[in-house]
Amino acid sequence: MKLSEICNYLQLPPPPRDIEIVGLETLDRATPAHLSFFHNPKYFSQLEQTKAGAVLVAERFAKALPTGTIPLITSNPYLKMALLTRLFVKPPFEEGKAQIHPTAQIGDGVVIGKGAKIGAGVVIMPNAVIGPEVVIGEKSTIYPNVTIYRDSIIGKRVTIHAGAVIGSDGFGYAHTEEGEHVKIYHLGRVVIGDETEIGANTTIDRGVFGETRIGKGVKIDNLVQIGHNCVIGDNVILVSQVGLSGSTRLGKNVVMGGQSGTAGHLEIAPFTQIAARGGVTKSILEPGVYSGFPARKHREWLKLQALLNRLLKKGK
Amino acid sequence: MKLSEICNYLQLPPPPRDIEIVGLETLDRATPAHLSFFHNPKYFSQLEQTKAGAVLVAERFAKALPTGTIPLITSNPYLKMALLTRLFVKPPFEEGKAQIHPTAQIGDGVVIGKGAKIGAGVVIMPNAVIGPEVVIGEKSTIYPNVTIYRDSIIGKRVTIHAGAVIGSDGFGYAHTEEGEHVKIYHLGRVVIGDETEIGANTTIDRGVFGETRIGKGVKIDNLVQIGHNCVIGDNVILVSQVGLSGSTRLGKNVVMGGQSGTAGHLEIAPFTQIAARGGVTKSILEPGVYSGFPARKHREWLKLQALLNRLLKKGK
Amino acid sequence: MKLSEICNYLQLPPPPRDIEIVGLETLDRATPAHLSFFHNPKYFSQLEQTKAGAVLVAERFAKALPTGTIPLITSNPYLKMALLTRLFVKPPFEEGKAQIHPTAQIGDGVVIGKGAKIGAGVVIMPNAVIGPEVVIGEKSTIYPNVTIYRDSIIGKRVTIHAGAVIGSDGFGYAHTEEGEHVKIYHLGRVVIGDETEIGANTTIDRGVFGETRIGKGVKIDNLVQIGHNCVIGDNVILVSQVGLSGSTRLGKNVVMGGQSGTAGHLEIAPFTQIAARGGVTKSILEPGVYSGFPARKHREWLKLQALLNRLLKKGK
């Protein structure tokens, strides 16, 4: 799509010169064929170093752009980006020829989208739906009624239990001044490592841009929610009903107990354990056991419980 | 069905005169062709003003009924009503002719019930199941493996992600004296406004009577539970794993963070924000930010956390 | 399978004599044709009394075995058992002839596995998947997109709402010294009593060995998680988003409020009520109402809240 068409769609002045834009991307991942956007001051250094062909940017930051990059000046780059995602999103389902290994077993009622690649020895059970361009590695097992959205990459010897949903749109909206929510169509994907197991009715959202990444040997229980752009290290264990907000990063071998959760955009160090029902509100850089909400060191949580019990006894 | 047959089924004495009953309804919604019931003293004024043809009612309240309405005297109106719902419920699925707009795209394996109406430009992806009499407005998108129960009304440009269930029976039972639970078949429906988006594996129960109503532009994340007869205002945001008990009323632009929840039969004022994991136990009439369980003003919650931290330091 | 083959697979020395092994079982359930394992000292008396043909056991405990039982000495019986489950698991889905009562109604797109038995008057709605050897009792109702895994036993007049998953593999792993997780394939099943109702997108895991058992007249709401080997008494009520860890035992008529949960391997006395969001961390043997996390008697929880409120007022 021509940059001039994009400006027209967004009701912005025409660009100083026209270029072909193949997609939207974050500042750090963009190439000269991408349009990007700058709205979070935290990424200012990325603004200065981006290779994007053009960037939606507020006027006062435009001069920080590299000379090769065209600034598209706007007071609300985030909203403009959101409006644009609709133009670049691919159709969620397309029928057409898929590549299915002759040793794969495809159950009754399974529907496989155009361009999907199903590896050797894969078992897909009845009524699962595999989106276009999905890749499933050898010997993986997909249970009934699973839905895998387009472009997802599933490793080898992965198990996905019934009703799980992989690659759904994440929860992301820009907001107009009138308080309406403008949907950000998610252009990224989900990538799942080898030997990972995913529980029944668990949901894993795709990246807004880039990837939601699940490592190797990860074990995810039933009814777990993993937000967009999470990065889950190898051998992580997530017990039932855990909820990870967008862009959570879990180091390898992290264990999160049942019904625990994380606020978004934080990091948990490798080998950390979060007790059942723990609510992590900020990054945990020191491994250990953490409990409660807001999560604190387990030993402190135990002390707090003892203090509350004492208070209760005195209060009687 | 004749009122005399109903009395016979419930082992009640025959009515003073016979009338034709087309359905069960709440006191305020009933017409002379409906049977209603009175068990909650809170609705006494509805009892006095009902237009119902007949009402299941305890003896001491029967004299409050308008003269035109036939009282059916029973010591347990709620249980009798529950027993009756079974007689009035329609079959959950019926095959037959649906009305599908020629521009709608219906995926492989989709099953559409009798009398459903699918609007222009609607996309229904593989293996979704659309119940009888469901209406889906133009340009809405239904992802794979979604189930929409009978009679649900879906607006225009609505998006429903994979595995979501719309219109399931709510959780309602009457109880016998022996502690057995008698199912209340849900005779109501779900109505969803335009531009609303519903996340993967989210569940929205139908009304017992009347409607569960979701406004326009509402954004609901994955694995959210919405109980029967909730009323959700326009532009509300519900983050993943939120749980709303039955008959919760959320004003417009309410935001509820991940894993938060509400007790039933309460109201939250427009523009209120409930922090992640907040548990709302009573109505919130003053907009603001609320946190914790039981939910309190966020500022107070922060103070409480600071006090507990101080206590912990002293306690060491 | 010959015991000698099993030893070979596990890289253990050959057994003193060879026997035919038909399956893996717990010590208390094993017959002379079963292989069992001992790793939890809590079950020492079972070790002494087992009827198993052979047992994986650490050297120091081997002498406690009955004379008829062959000890297979290993330093990590649990890991060895986990490795073996893969050999004994049956294929999750098999096509073939099922036994369907002529009065059963089977919807479009329903797939039923080999050897399943569908009773009189059963209704299975479109796109549900019923695994091999599943039994569904008369007049039960299965909504669309439900998945029932192999070998599950569903009672009479049971209702299972859309998207529910019955019989998925529980969350169980052994761990190597390198921190890798070795999947325990679940060889048990789920058994559901008559008149039970299961909500939309709820998940119930099968037993590791033996059964996950749901009683009669149990009412389970949407998005509930029930772990492997739970035993749920008659007439129990589980409100939406409850999570039960593995091997939880609920007495009859227990009520658990929304978003509440239990740690594993504990027991709750009949007629106990757990308030919404309560987190039960140890067995409750005295019936009553319990609240909070960790759960305590509701009256105490109320006092604690009052004390915290007082603290907050003083702290201002």
mmCIF file of C-alpha atoms in Angstrom, chain B residues 6 9-10 12 23-27 35-39 55-57 72 74-89 172-175 182-187 208-209:
data_model
loop_
_atom_site.group_PDB
_atom_site.id
_atom_site.type_symbol
_atom_site.label_atom_id
_atom_site.label_comp_id
_atom_site.label_asym_id
_atom_site.label_seq_id
_atom_site.Cartn_x
_atom_site.Cartn_y
_atom_site.Cartn_z
ATOM 1 C CA ILE B 6 -50.337 -26.594 35.324
ATOM 2 C CA TYR B 9 -48.675 -30.918 37.228
ATOM 3 C CA LEU B 10 -47.737 -29.042 40.396
ATOM 4 C CA LEU B 12 -52.057 -27.844 43.466
ATOM 5 C CA GLY B 23 -45.313 -18.766 29.443
ATOM 6 C CA LEU B 24 -43.674 -17.911 32.755
ATOM 7 C CA GLU B 25 -42.560 -14.373 33.503
ATOM 8 C CA THR B 26 -41.453 -12.093 36.302
ATOM 9 C CA LEU B 27 -44.192 -10.034 37.965
ATOM 10 C CA LEU B 35 -48.026 -17.213 34.968
ATOM 11 C CA SER B 36 -45.742 -15.477 37.490
ATOM 12 C CA PHE B 37 -44.465 -16.108 41.029
ATOM 13 C CA PHE B 38 -43.754 -14.089 44.184
ATOM 14 C CA HIS B 39 -41.075 -15.136 46.669
ATOM 15 C CA VAL B 55 -49.329 -15.953 40.305
ATOM 16 C CA LEU B 56 -47.759 -18.633 42.504
ATOM 17 C CA VAL B 57 -47.866 -17.025 45.923
ATOM 18 C CA LEU B 72 -52.166 -20.198 43.083
ATOM 19 C CA THR B 74 -48.383 -22.653 47.697
ATOM 20 C CA SER B 75 -45.910 -22.609 50.555
ATOM 21 C CA ASN B 76 -42.945 -22.626 48.157
ATOM 22 C CA PRO B 77 -43.643 -20.498 45.056
ATOM 23 C CA TYR B 78 -39.974 -20.496 44.007
ATOM 24 C CA LEU B 79 -39.697 -24.275 43.924
ATOM 25 C CA LYS B 80 -43.007 -24.567 42.057
ATOM 26 C CA MET B 81 -41.808 -22.033 39.501
ATOM 27 C CA ALA B 82 -38.561 -24.004 39.060
ATOM 28 C CA LEU B 83 -40.515 -27.201 38.457
ATOM 29 C CA LEU B 84 -42.592 -25.407 35.822
ATOM 30 C CA THR B 85 -39.687 -24.016 33.789
ATOM 31 C CA ARG B 86 -39.137 -27.486 32.380
ATOM 32 C CA LEU B 87 -42.563 -27.367 30.745
ATOM 33 C CA PHE B 88 -41.997 -24.043 29.022
ATOM 34 C CA VAL B 89 -38.424 -24.369 27.808
ATOM 35 C CA GLY B 172 -30.067 -21.156 39.080
ATOM 36 C CA TYR B 173 -31.711 -23.783 41.216
ATOM 37 C CA ALA B 174 -34.527 -24.044 43.695
ATOM 38 C CA HIS B 175 -34.000 -26.407 46.596
ATOM 39 C CA VAL B 182 -34.237 -28.352 41.142
ATOM 40 C CA LYS B 183 -32.985 -26.844 37.918
ATOM 41 C CA ILE B 184 -34.482 -23.581 36.733
ATOM 42 C CA TYR B 185 -34.551 -23.862 32.962
ATOM 43 C CA HIS B 186 -33.612 -20.452 31.641
ATOM 44 C CA LEU B 187 -36.344 -18.983 29.466
ATOM 45 C CA VAL B 208 -33.659 -16.686 33.699
ATOM 46 C CA PHE B 209 -36.487 -14.566 32.389
#
